[in-house]
mmCIF file of C-alpha atoms in Angstrom:
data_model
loop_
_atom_site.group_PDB
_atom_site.id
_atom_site.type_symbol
_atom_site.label_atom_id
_atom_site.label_comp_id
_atom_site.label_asym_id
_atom_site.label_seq_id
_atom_site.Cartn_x
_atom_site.Cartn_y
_atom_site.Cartn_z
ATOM 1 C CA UNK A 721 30.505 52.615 -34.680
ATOM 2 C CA UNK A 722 33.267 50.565 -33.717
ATOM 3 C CA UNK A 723 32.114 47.079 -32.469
ATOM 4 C CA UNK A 724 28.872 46.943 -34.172
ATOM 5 C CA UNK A 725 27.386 44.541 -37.085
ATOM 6 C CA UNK A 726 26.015 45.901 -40.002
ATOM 7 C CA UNK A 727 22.235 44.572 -40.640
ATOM 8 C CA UNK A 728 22.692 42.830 -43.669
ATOM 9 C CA UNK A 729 25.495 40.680 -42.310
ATOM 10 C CA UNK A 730 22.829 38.976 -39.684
ATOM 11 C CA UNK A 731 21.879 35.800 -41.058
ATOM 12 C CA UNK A 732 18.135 35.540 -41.256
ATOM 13 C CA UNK A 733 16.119 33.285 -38.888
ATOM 14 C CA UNK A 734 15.301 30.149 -40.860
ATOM 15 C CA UNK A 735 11.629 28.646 -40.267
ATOM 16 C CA UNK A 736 9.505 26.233 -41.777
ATOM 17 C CA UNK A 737 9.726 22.521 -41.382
ATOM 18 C CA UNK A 738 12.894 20.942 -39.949
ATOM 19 C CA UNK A 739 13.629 23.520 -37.623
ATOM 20 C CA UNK A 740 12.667 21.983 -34.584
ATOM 21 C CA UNK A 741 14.337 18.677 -35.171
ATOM 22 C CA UNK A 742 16.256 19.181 -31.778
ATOM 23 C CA UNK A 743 13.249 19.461 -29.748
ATOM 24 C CA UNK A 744 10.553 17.528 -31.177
ATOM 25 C CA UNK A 745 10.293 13.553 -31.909
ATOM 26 C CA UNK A 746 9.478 11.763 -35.415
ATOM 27 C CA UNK A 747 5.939 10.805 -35.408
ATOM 28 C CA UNK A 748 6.952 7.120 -35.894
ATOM 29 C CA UNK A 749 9.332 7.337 -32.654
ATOM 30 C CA UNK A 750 6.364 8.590 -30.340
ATOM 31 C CA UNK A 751 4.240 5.852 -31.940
ATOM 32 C CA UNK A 752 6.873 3.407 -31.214
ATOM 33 C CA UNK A 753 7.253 4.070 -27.367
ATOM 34 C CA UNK A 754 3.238 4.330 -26.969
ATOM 35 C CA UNK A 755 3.122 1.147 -28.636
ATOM 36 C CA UNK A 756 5.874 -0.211 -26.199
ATOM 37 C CA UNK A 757 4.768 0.984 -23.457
ATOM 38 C CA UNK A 758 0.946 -1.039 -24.194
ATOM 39 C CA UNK A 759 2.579 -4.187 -24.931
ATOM 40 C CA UNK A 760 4.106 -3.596 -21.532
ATOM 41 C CA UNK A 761 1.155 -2.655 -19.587
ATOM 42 C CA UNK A 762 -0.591 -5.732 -21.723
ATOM 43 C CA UNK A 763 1.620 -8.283 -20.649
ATOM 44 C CA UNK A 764 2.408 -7.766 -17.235
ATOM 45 C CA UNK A 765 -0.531 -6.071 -16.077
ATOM 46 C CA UNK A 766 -3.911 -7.161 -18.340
ATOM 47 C CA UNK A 767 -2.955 -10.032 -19.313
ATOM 48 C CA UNK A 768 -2.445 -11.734 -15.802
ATOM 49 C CA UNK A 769 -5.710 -10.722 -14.461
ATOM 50 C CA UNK A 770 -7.336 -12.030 -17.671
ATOM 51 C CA UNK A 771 -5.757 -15.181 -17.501
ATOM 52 C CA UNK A 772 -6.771 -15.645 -13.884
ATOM 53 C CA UNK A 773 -10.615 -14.889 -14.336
ATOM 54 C CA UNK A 774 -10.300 -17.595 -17.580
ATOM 55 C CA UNK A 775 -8.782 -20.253 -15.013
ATOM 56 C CA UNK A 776 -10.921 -19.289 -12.383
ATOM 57 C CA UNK A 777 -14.380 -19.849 -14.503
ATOM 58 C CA UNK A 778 -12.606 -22.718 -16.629
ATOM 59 C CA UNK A 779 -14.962 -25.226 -14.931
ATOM 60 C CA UNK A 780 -17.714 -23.300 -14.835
ATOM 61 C CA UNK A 781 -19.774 -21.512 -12.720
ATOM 62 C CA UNK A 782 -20.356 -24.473 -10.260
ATOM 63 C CA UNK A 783 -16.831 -25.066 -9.675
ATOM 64 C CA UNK A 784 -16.174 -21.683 -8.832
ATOM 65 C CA UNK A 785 -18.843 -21.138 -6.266
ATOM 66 C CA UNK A 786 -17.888 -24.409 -4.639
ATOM 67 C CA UNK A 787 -14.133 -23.232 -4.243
ATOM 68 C CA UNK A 788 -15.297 -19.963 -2.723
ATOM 69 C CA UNK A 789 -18.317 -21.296 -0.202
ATOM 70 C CA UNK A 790 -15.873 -24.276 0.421
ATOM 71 C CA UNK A 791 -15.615 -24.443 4.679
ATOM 72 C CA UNK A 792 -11.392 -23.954 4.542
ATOM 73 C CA UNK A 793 -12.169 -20.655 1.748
ATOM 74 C CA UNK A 794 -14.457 -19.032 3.985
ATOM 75 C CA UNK A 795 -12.203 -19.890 7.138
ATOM 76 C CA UNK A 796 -9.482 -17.908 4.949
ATOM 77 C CA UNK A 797 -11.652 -15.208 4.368
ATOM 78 C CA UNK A 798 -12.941 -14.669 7.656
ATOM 79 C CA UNK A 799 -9.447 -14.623 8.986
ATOM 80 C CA UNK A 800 -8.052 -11.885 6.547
ATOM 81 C CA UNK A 801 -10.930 -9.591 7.532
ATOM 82 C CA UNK A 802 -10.319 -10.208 10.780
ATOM 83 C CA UNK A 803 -6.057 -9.442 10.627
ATOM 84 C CA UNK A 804 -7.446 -6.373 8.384
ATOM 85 C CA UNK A 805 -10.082 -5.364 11.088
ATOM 86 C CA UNK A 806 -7.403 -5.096 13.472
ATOM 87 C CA UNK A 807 -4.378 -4.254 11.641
ATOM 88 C CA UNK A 808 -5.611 -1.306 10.103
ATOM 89 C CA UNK A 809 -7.368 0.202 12.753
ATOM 90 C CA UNK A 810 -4.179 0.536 15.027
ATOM 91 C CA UNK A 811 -2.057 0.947 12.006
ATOM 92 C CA UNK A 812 -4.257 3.996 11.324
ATOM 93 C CA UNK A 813 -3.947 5.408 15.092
ATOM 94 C CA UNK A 814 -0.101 4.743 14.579
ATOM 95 C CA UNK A 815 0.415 6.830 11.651
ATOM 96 C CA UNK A 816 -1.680 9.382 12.162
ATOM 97 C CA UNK A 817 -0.019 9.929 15.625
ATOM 98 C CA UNK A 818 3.493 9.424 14.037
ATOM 99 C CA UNK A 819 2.740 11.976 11.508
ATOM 100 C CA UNK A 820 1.309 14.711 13.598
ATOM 101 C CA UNK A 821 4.670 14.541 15.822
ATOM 102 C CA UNK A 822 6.968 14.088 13.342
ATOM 103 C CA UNK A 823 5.751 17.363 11.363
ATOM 104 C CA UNK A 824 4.301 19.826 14.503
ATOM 105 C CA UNK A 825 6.880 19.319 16.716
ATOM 106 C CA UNK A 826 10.796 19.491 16.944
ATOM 107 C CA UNK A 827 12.652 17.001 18.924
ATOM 108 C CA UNK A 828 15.762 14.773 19.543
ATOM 109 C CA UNK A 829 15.524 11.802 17.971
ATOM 110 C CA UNK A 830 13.416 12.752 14.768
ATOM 111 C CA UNK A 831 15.294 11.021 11.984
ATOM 112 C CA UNK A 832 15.497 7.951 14.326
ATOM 113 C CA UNK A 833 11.953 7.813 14.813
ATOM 114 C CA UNK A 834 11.680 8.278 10.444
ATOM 115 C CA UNK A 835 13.920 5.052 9.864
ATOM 116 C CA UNK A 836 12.229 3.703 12.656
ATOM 117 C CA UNK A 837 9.144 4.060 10.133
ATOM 118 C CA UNK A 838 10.584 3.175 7.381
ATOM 119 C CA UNK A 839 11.711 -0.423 8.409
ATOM 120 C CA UNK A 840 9.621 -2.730 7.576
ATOM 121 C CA UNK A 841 9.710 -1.312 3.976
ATOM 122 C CA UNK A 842 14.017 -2.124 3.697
ATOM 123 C CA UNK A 843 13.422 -5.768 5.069
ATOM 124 C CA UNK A 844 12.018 -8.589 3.133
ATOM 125 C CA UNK A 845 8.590 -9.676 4.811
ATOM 126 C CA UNK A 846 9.954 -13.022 5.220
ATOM 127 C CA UNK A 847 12.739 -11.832 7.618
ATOM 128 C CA UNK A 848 10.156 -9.784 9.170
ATOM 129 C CA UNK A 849 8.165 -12.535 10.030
ATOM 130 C CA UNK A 850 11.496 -14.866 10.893
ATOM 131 C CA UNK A 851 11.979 -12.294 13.788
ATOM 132 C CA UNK A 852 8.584 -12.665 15.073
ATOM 133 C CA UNK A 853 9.732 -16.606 15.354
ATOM 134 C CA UNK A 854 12.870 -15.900 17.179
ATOM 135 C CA UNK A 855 11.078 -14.077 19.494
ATOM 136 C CA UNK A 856 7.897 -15.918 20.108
ATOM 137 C CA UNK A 857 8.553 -19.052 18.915
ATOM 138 C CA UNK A 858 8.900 -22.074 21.234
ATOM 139 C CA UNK A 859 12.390 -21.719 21.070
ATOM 140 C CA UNK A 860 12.647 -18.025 21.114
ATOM 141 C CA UNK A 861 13.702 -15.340 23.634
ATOM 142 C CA UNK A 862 9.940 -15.384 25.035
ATOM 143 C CA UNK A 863 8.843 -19.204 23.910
ATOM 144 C CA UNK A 864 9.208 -20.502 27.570
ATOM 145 C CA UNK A 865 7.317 -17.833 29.308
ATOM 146 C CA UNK A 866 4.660 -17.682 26.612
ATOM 147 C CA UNK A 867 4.628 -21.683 27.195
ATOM 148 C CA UNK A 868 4.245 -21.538 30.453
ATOM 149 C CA UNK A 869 1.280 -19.382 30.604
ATOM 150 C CA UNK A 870 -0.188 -21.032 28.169
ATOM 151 C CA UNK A 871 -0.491 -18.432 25.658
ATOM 152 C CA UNK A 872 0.016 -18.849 21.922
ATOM 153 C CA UNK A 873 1.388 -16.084 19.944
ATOM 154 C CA UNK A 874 3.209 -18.346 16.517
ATOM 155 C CA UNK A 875 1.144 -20.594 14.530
ATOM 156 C CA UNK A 876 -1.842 -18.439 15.844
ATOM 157 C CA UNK A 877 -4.237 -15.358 15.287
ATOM 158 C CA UNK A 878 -1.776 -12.976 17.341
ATOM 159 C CA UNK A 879 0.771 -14.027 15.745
ATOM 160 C CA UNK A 880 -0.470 -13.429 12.439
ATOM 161 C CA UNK A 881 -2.159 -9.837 13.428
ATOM 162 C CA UNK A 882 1.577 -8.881 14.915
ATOM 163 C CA UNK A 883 3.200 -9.349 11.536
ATOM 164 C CA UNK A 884 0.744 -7.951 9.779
ATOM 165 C CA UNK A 885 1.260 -4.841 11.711
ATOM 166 C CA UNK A 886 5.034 -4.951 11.593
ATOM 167 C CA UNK A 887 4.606 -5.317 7.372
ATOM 168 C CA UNK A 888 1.747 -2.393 7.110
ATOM 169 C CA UNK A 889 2.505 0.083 9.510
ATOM 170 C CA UNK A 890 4.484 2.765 7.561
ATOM 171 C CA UNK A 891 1.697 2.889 5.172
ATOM 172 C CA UNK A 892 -0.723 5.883 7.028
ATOM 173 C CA UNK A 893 2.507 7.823 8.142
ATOM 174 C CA UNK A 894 4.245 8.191 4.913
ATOM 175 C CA UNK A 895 0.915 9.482 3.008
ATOM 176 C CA UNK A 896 0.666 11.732 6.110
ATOM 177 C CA UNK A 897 4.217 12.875 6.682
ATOM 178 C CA UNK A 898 4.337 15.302 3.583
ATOM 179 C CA UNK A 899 1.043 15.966 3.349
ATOM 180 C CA UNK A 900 1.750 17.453 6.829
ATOM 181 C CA UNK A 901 4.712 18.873 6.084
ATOM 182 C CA UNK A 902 3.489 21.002 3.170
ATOM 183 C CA UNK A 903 0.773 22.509 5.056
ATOM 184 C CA UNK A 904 2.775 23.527 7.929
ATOM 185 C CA UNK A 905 2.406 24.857 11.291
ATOM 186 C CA UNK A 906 0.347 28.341 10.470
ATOM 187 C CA UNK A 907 -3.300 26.803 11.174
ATOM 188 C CA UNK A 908 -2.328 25.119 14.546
ATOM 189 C CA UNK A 909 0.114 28.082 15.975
ATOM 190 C CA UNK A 910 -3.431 30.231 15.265
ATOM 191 C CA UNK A 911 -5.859 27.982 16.641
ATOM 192 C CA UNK A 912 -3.471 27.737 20.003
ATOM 193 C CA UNK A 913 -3.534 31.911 20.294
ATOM 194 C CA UNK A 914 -7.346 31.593 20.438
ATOM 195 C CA UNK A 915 -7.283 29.096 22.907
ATOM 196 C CA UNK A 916 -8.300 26.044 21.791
ATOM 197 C CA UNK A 917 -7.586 22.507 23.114
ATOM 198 C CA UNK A 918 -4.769 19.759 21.121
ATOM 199 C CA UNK A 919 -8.290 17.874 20.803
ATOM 200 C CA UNK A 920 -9.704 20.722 19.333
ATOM 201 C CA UNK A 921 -6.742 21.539 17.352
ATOM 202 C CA UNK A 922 -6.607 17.551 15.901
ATOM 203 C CA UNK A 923 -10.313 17.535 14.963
ATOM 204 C CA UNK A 924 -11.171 20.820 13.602
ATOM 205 C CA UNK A 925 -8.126 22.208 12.046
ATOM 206 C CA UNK A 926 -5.729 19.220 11.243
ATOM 207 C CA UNK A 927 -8.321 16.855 10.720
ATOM 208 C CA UNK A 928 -9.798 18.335 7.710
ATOM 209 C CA UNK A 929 -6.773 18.793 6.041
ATOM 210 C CA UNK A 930 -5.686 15.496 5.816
ATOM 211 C CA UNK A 931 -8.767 13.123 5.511
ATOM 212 C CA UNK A 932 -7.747 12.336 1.739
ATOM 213 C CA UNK A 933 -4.841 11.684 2.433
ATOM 214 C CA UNK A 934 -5.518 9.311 5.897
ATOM 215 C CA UNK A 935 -8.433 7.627 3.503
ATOM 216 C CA UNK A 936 -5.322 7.246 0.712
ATOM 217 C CA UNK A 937 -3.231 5.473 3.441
ATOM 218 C CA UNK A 938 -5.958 3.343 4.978
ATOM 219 C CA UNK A 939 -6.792 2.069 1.299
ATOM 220 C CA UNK A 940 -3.393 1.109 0.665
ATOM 221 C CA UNK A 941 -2.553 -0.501 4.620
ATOM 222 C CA UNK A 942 -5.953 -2.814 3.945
ATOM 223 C CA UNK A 943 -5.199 -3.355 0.796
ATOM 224 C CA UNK A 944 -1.372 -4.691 1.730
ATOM 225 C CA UNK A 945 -3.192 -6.272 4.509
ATOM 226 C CA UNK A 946 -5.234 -8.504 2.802
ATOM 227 C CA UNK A 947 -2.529 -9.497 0.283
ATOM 228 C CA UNK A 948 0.518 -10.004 2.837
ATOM 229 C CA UNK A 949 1.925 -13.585 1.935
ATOM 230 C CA UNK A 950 6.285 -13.789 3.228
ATOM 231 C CA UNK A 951 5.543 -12.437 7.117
ATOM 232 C CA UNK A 952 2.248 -14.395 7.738
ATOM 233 C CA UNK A 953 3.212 -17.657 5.686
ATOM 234 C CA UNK A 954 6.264 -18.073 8.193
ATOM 235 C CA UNK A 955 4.295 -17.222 11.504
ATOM 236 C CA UNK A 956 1.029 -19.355 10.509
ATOM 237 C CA UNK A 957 2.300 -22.378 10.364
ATOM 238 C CA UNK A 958 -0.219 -22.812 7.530
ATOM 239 C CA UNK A 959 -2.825 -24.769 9.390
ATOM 240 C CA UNK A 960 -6.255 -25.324 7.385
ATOM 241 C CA UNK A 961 -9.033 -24.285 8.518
ATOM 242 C CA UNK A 962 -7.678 -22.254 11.053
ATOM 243 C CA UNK A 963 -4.744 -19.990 10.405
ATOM 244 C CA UNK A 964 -4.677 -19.499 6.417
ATOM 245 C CA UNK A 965 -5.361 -16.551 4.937
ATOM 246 C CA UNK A 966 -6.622 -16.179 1.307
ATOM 247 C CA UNK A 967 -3.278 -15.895 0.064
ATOM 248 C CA UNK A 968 -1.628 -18.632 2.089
ATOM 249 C CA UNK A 969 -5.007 -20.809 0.732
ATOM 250 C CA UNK A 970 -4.512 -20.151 -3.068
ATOM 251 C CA UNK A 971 -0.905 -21.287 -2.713
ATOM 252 C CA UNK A 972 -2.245 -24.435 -0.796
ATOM 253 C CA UNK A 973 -5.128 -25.215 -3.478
ATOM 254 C CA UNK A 974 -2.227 -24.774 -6.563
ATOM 255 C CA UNK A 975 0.232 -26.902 -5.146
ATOM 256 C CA UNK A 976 -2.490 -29.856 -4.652
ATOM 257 C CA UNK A 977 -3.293 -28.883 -8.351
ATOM 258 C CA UNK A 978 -6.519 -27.748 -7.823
ATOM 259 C CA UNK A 979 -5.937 -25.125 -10.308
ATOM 260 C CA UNK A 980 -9.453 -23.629 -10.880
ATOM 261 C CA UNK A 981 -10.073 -23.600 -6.850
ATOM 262 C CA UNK A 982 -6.829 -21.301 -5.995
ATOM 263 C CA UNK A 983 -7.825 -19.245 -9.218
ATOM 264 C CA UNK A 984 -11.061 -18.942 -7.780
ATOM 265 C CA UNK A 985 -9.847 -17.720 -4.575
ATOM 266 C CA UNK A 986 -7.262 -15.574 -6.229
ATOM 267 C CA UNK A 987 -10.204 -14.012 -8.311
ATOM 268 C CA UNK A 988 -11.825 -12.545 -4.574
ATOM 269 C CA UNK A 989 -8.052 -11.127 -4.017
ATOM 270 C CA UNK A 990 -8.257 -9.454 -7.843
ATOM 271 C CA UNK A 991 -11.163 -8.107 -7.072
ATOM 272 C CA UNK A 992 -10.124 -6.446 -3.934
ATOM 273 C CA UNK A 993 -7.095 -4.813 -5.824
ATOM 274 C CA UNK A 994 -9.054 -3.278 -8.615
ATOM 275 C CA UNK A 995 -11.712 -1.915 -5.822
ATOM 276 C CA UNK A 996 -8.370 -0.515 -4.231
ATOM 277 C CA UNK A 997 -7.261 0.931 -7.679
ATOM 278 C CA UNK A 998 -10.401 2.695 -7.935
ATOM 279 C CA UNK A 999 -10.908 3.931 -4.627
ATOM 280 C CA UNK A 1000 -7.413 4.966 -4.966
ATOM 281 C CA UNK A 1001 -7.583 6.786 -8.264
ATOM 282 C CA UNK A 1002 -10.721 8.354 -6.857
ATOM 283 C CA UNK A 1003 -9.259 9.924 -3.946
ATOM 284 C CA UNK A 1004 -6.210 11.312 -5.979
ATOM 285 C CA UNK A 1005 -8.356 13.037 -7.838
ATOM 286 C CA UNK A 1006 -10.529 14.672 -4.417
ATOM 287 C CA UNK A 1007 -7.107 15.116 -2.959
ATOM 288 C CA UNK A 1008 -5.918 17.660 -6.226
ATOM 289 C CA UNK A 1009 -8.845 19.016 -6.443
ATOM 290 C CA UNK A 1010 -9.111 20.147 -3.164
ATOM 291 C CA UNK A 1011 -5.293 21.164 -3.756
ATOM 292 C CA UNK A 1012 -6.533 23.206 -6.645
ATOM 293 C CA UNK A 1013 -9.419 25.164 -5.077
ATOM 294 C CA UNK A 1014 -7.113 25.656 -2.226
ATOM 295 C CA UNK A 1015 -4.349 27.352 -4.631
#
């Protein structure tokens, strides 16, 4: 028949090795980037935290109790519980309310109120806290008011708690945002047609399906609010004692060379992030798992 190919002009189908050179790696190559990819992970990731446990206990163990128990370490401390006590709280409130109007509702002004939330994340924390001082400081837009009732806002607590919110407060919202989105509107519109209450509606059908994902942004808000150094170093005014936190009073300790004392401290703020890690790995793994018995 015209147009056809006789079967004995089709070239056979080779197989055997070699044929999948186009789709598979050499052995050596794979072994190569695994290989890179540890020394990577080695350097910049184990290493450090190695090296700072080593300086930390360098002294020994006497040392490194007395930097931690030492009055201006546990003045630190205390203070970056206290920012994270009331940072994260309101930061959680925030996003949570953010999220739930961004995703069940439609509105002018949406994609304002988005790069509204993203800010703080496109400017450097040290400009973030540099506004705070234009506005609050004693030569600022409200330094003369502030000044005049006798109320404090830079080089103290509020002023430390207000950057701190300014540099975490995206953190709940974006974990929530699409979360939210994904799940949609199905849940709510049928909880409304039997009647119930928004309170209702937030606590028994919305709340549920988030709470990984609020836990996943509360980990990583207290976690950024612990470790915040560019907005609070330029609003504290770095006063011992009094308005250091633990990362403004390792950089103190290492630049007066006590080297084991701010690796000491530092050791308190590695021990926080690999809590975080772990809580954070943890609830990935609840948060697909629920995805999967949900699919």
């Amino acid at each position: 028949m015209a147009g056809s190919v006789p079967l004995n002009s089709v070239p056979p189908v080779r197989t055997g090795p070699g044929t999948n050179r186009a789709t598979t790696e050499a052995p050596w190559v794979k072994w190569l980037l695994i290989g890179l990819a540890s020394l990577v992970l080695l350097w910049l990731l184990i290493l450090p935290l190695v090296i700072v446990l080593m300086e930390a206990l360098k002294q020994g163990w006497g040392v490194y109790i007395a930097a931690l128990t030492e009055p201006d370490a546990m003045s630190a401390l205390k203070l970056t519980l206290l920012v994270a006590a009331i940072t994260v709280p309101l930061n959680t409130i925030f996003g949570v309310a953010a999220a739930w109007v961004i995703t069940k509702f439609q509105f002018k002004g949406k994609g304002l109120m988005i790069t509204l939330i993203d800010l703080p994340f496109s400017i450097s924390p040290v400009v973030g806290g540099l506004i705070f001082v234009l506005i609050f400081g004693s030569n600022g837009w409200f330094g003369p008011w502030l000044a005049e009732h006798e109320f404090k806002i830079i080089f103290a607590l509020p002023g430390i708690v207000i950057a701190t919110l300014f540099i975490t407060f995206p953190f709940v919202a974006r974990e929530l945002i699409p979360l939210m989105e994904d799940q949609g509107t199905r849940e709510e519109e049928a909880a409304v047609t039997l009647g119930a209450s928004g309170w209702r509606i937030f606590w028994n059908v919305t709340l549920p399906n988030i709470k990984w994902g609020l836990l996943y942004g509360i980990i990583l808000c207290n976690a950024r609010a612990m470790g915040e150094f560019g907005a609070v170093s330029v609003v504290s005014g770095h006063i011992r004692g009094e308005t250091n936190t633990l990362p403004l009073h390792v950089e103190i300790l290492y630049n007066e060379y006590q080297f084991s004392a701010s690796f000491a401290v530092a050791s308190l703020l590695l021990f926080l992030a690999l809590t975080t890690l772990l809580i954070k790995s943890w609830l990935g793994d609840r948060t697909m798992l629920e995805k999967g018995g949900k699919a």
